[in-house]
C-alpha positions as MATLAB code, in Angstrom:
seq = 'XXXXXXXXXXXXXXXXXXXXXXXXXXXXXXXXXXXXXXXXXXXXXXXXXXXXXXXXXXXXXXXXXXXXXXXXXXXXXXXXXXXXXXXXXXXXXXXXXXXXXXXXXXXXXXXXXXXXXXXXXXXXXXXXXXXXXXXXXXXXXXXXXXXXXXXXXXXXXXXXXXXXXXXXXXXXXXXXXXXXXXXXXXXXXXXXXXXXXXXXXXXXXXXXXXXXXXXXXXXXXXXXXXXXXXXXXXXXXXXXXXXXXXXXXXXXXXXXXXXXXXXXXXXXXX';
ca = [
      23.286  -11.302   -9.574;
      20.529  -11.159   -6.986;
      21.306  -12.591   -3.587;
      19.314  -12.559   -0.372;
      19.845  -13.860    3.111;
      17.205  -16.605    3.060;
      17.214  -18.046    6.555;
      15.125  -21.088    7.412;
      14.282  -19.597   10.805;
      11.369  -17.437   11.842;
      12.050  -13.722   11.694;
       9.806  -10.981   13.102;
       9.724   -7.495   11.584;
       7.912   -4.822   13.655;
       5.243   -2.790   11.902;
       3.931    0.667   12.656;
       0.201    0.712   11.872;
      -1.450    4.072   11.248;
      -4.460    4.614   13.474;
      -6.230    6.806   10.953;
      -5.434    4.898    7.765;
      -4.416    1.346    8.862;
      -1.341    1.497    6.595;
       1.713   -0.446    7.732;
       5.187    1.061    7.861;
       8.372   -0.990    8.070;
      11.803    0.446    8.778;
      14.903   -0.671    6.931;
      17.804    0.720    4.950;
      18.724    1.212    1.319;
      22.467    0.894    0.712;
      23.060    1.805    4.353;
      20.732    4.823    4.404;
      17.791    4.412    6.844;
      14.401    4.438    5.167;
      10.733    3.884    5.957;
       8.561    1.880    3.563;
       4.862    1.147    3.253;
       4.303   -2.611    3.377;
       1.997   -3.105    0.397;
       0.729   -6.489   -0.808;
      -1.077   -4.673   -3.627;
       2.117   -3.216   -5.127;
       3.758   -5.290   -7.833;
       7.133   -3.537   -7.512;
       9.287   -2.179   -4.710;
       9.748    1.526   -5.359;
      11.473    4.517   -3.806;
      10.761    8.218   -4.016;
      12.778   10.047   -6.663;
      13.590   12.972   -4.358;
      14.883   10.627   -1.632;
      17.077    8.689   -4.057;
      18.597   11.736   -5.758;
      19.345   13.380   -2.386;
      20.734   10.240   -0.700;
      22.559    8.880   -3.748;
      23.501   11.799   -6.033;
      25.791    9.572   -8.113;
      23.251    6.764   -8.578;
      22.703    5.563  -12.141;
      19.000    5.570  -12.970;
      17.757    3.818  -16.102;
      14.434    4.733  -17.684;
      12.400    1.587  -18.280;
       9.100    0.470  -19.716;
       7.073   -2.116  -17.816;
       5.300   -5.059  -19.397;
       1.560   -5.591  -19.220;
       1.865   -7.763  -16.098;
       2.315   -4.693  -13.903;
      -0.127   -2.401  -12.128;
       2.292    0.545  -12.310;
       1.349    3.213  -14.853;
       3.845    5.945  -13.964;
       7.029    6.170  -16.028;
       9.680    4.700  -13.699;
      13.434    4.588  -13.487;
      15.374    1.557  -12.342;
      18.215    1.503   -9.803;
      20.259   -1.536   -8.820;
      20.906   -1.604   -5.100;
      23.779   -3.068   -3.152;
      21.704   -3.794   -0.073;
      18.025   -3.439    0.802;
      17.421   -4.401    4.422;
      14.030   -5.219    5.901;
      14.463   -6.173    9.526;
      17.113   -8.923    9.539;
      16.581   -9.680    5.849;
      19.210   -8.295    3.503;
      18.331   -8.378   -0.194;
      21.534   -7.754   -2.130;
      21.740   -6.584   -5.715;
      17.985   -6.109   -5.901;
      16.679   -3.710   -8.582;
      14.140   -1.156   -7.339;
      11.992    1.337   -9.184;
      12.388    5.056   -8.618;
       9.305    7.231   -9.141;
       8.048   10.582   -7.801;
       5.777   10.234   -4.754;
       4.436   13.767   -4.265;
       2.081   13.996   -1.306;
       2.535   10.392   -0.153;
       4.153   11.223    3.205;
       1.520   13.876    3.845;
      -1.315   11.435    3.278;
       0.297    8.676    5.343;
       1.047   11.073    8.198;
       4.707   10.041    8.464;
       7.860   10.437    6.420;
       7.792    7.677    3.803;
      10.683    6.950    1.438;
       9.261    4.035   -0.548;
       6.892    1.123   -0.957;
       7.859   -2.475   -0.219;
       6.123   -4.474   -2.941;
       5.363   -8.057   -3.900;
       8.550   -8.585   -5.929;
      10.293   -8.855   -2.544;
       7.434   -9.882   -0.267;
       6.505  -13.051   -2.121;
       9.998  -14.546   -1.883;
       9.218  -16.323    1.393;
       6.213  -17.422    3.475;
       4.868  -14.720    5.770;
       2.164  -13.841    8.247;
       0.925  -10.261    8.271;
      -0.640   -9.381   11.627;
      -1.947   -5.847   11.886;
      -3.485   -6.772   15.245;
      -0.058   -7.552   16.712;
       1.752   -5.015   14.533;
       4.263   -7.428   13.095;
       5.335   -9.235    9.960;
       6.490  -12.823   10.548;
       8.805  -14.256    7.891;
       9.224  -18.043    7.604;
       6.637  -18.628   10.370;
       7.155  -21.693   12.556;
       3.431  -22.481   12.559;
       0.217  -21.515   10.790;
      -2.029  -23.044   13.434;
      -5.541  -21.644   13.513;
      -5.661  -20.452    9.904;
      -8.737  -21.230    7.844;
      -9.069  -22.968    4.470;
      -6.846  -21.901    1.580;
      -8.471  -19.341   -0.710;
      -8.714  -19.923   -4.444;
      -6.031  -17.908   -6.222;
      -7.004  -15.813   -9.240;
      -4.451  -16.332  -12.033;
      -6.563  -14.721  -14.769;
      -4.587  -11.462  -14.784;
      -1.516  -12.381  -12.777;
       0.801   -9.457  -12.068;
       2.588  -10.818   -9.002;
       0.038   -9.547   -6.480;
      -2.346  -11.779   -4.454;
      -5.821  -11.999   -5.923;
      -8.681  -14.181   -4.702;
     -12.405  -14.411   -5.442;
     -15.485  -13.262   -3.582;
     -19.059  -14.359   -4.208;
     -21.323  -11.679   -5.674;
     -24.990  -11.355   -4.765;
     -25.863  -13.124   -8.023;
     -23.639  -16.069   -7.084;
     -20.900  -15.162   -9.560;
     -17.215  -15.152   -8.642;
     -15.572  -11.742   -8.676;
     -11.840  -11.041   -8.505;
     -10.497   -9.269   -5.405;
      -6.987   -7.964   -4.724;
      -5.683   -8.423   -1.177;
      -4.205   -4.971   -0.735;
      -2.628   -4.019    2.591;
      -1.654   -0.707    0.979;
      -5.293    0.331    0.553;
      -6.891    1.919    3.612;
     -10.335    0.822    2.438;
     -12.000   -2.362    1.281;
     -13.559   -1.490   -2.087;
     -16.248   -3.241   -4.113;
     -16.804   -2.184   -7.711;
     -20.248   -3.707   -8.341;
     -23.003   -1.717   -6.571;
     -25.347   -4.713   -6.907;
     -23.043   -6.750   -4.660;
     -23.482   -4.549   -1.584;
     -26.007   -2.193   -0.073;
     -24.894    1.439    0.051;
     -25.282    3.193    3.391;
     -24.293    6.752    2.560;
     -23.944    9.433   -0.078;
     -21.142    9.565   -2.628;
     -18.058   11.579   -1.695;
     -14.761   12.449   -3.372;
     -11.618   10.800   -2.031;
      -8.094   11.661   -3.155;
      -5.661    8.731   -3.089;
      -1.883    8.818   -3.546;
       0.158    5.828   -4.669;
       2.642    4.504   -7.195;
       0.695    5.981  -10.072;
       0.401    9.424   -8.516;
      -2.774   11.093   -7.329;
      -6.093    9.474   -8.124;
      -9.560   10.941   -7.582;
     -12.026    8.324   -6.357;
     -15.792    8.672   -6.042;
     -16.889    6.439   -3.180;
     -20.127    5.459   -1.472;
     -19.941    3.914    2.009;
     -21.466    0.444    2.272;
     -23.289   -1.153    5.160;
     -21.338   -3.521    7.443;
     -21.747   -7.225    6.790;
     -20.089  -10.503    5.833;
     -18.439  -11.170    2.473;
     -17.939  -14.748    1.301;
     -14.545  -15.603   -0.184;
     -14.041  -18.633   -2.435;
     -12.057  -21.497   -0.896;
      -9.929  -23.982   -2.826;
     -11.865  -26.992   -1.563;
     -15.558  -27.201   -2.533;
     -17.827  -27.023    0.487;
     -15.394  -24.966    2.581;
     -16.784  -21.592    3.636;
     -14.744  -18.469    4.381;
     -16.424  -15.233    5.427;
     -14.897  -11.910    6.420;
     -16.478   -8.969    8.213;
     -16.290   -5.874    6.009;
     -17.644   -2.354    5.762;
     -16.696   -1.576    2.179;
     -16.584    1.470    0.002;
     -18.355    1.157   -3.345;
     -16.742    2.569   -6.487;
     -18.047    1.261   -9.839;
     -15.183    2.949  -11.721;
     -12.490    1.111   -9.759;
     -10.481   -1.428  -11.819;
     -11.022   -4.255   -9.329;
     -12.255   -5.015   -5.836;
      -9.827   -4.544   -2.927;
      -9.715   -6.351    0.411;
      -8.040   -3.476    2.214;
      -6.220   -2.803    5.457;
      -9.438   -1.879    7.296;
     -10.549   -5.518    6.904;
      -7.085   -7.058    7.313;
      -6.831   -5.333   10.681;
      -9.383   -7.848   11.990;
      -7.457  -10.879   10.708;
      -4.021  -12.407   10.275;
      -3.006  -13.019    6.656;
      -0.847  -16.008    5.681;
       0.772  -15.807    2.277;
       2.961  -18.418    0.626;
       2.444  -17.945   -3.076;
      -0.075  -19.005   -4.217;
      -1.424  -20.185   -0.849;
      -3.515  -17.563    0.978;
      -5.260  -18.081    4.324;
      -6.920  -15.957    7.010;
      -7.545  -16.433   10.720;
];
């Protein structure tokens, strides 16, 4: 049975934000063993590195599993039931986590990383993600100053927060709000003016290493679609353009300029 300490009070979890990659690290513990996790709104599942788990818990029972289509994880994972997963003052008890190899992840992040804190845990309570103030606020007392709610994209729901942006042709395009992506990425070259030559970028994540061909885009404003007609929400971005990418990402480079409020399915920025 899954149990969690669900307090009705505001809790603040400190974040360590990488200066070179904007990724957010949160410290906690897995069954009493200290661990460092990437806070990742784009990850559907909370996962831990196979080498860390086998070294820290040599007697752990790991079950091979297959994931349904409503997941953005493509690696073959194992499942481990935990006794306690602590994130700040939150203690999630009996929570199942995935165990997958993360070769090269710590090297790319620039710090020792043991896992990824994903949306299966994150979406269980309202939160404010503030990269500017380097903190995660759970059960916030106030959301004063936040803009209009953004229209949620349910078309391919996998548990992660997706909204819409307005393309140059006026069409609505899906966009994943992904704090685990260093870059904001647009997949339609017609939606944004390129400002540089294509280069190869190697990314590391839940699905292993991925080679990305990117073109830098010019800085500018991107319009996001609000729930209420007539409301206008714009964000300052300097995106990367990758036509082969599965979807557009609003990444940590953009989120660093804003605070993100998330209470599924309500999403706001300020």
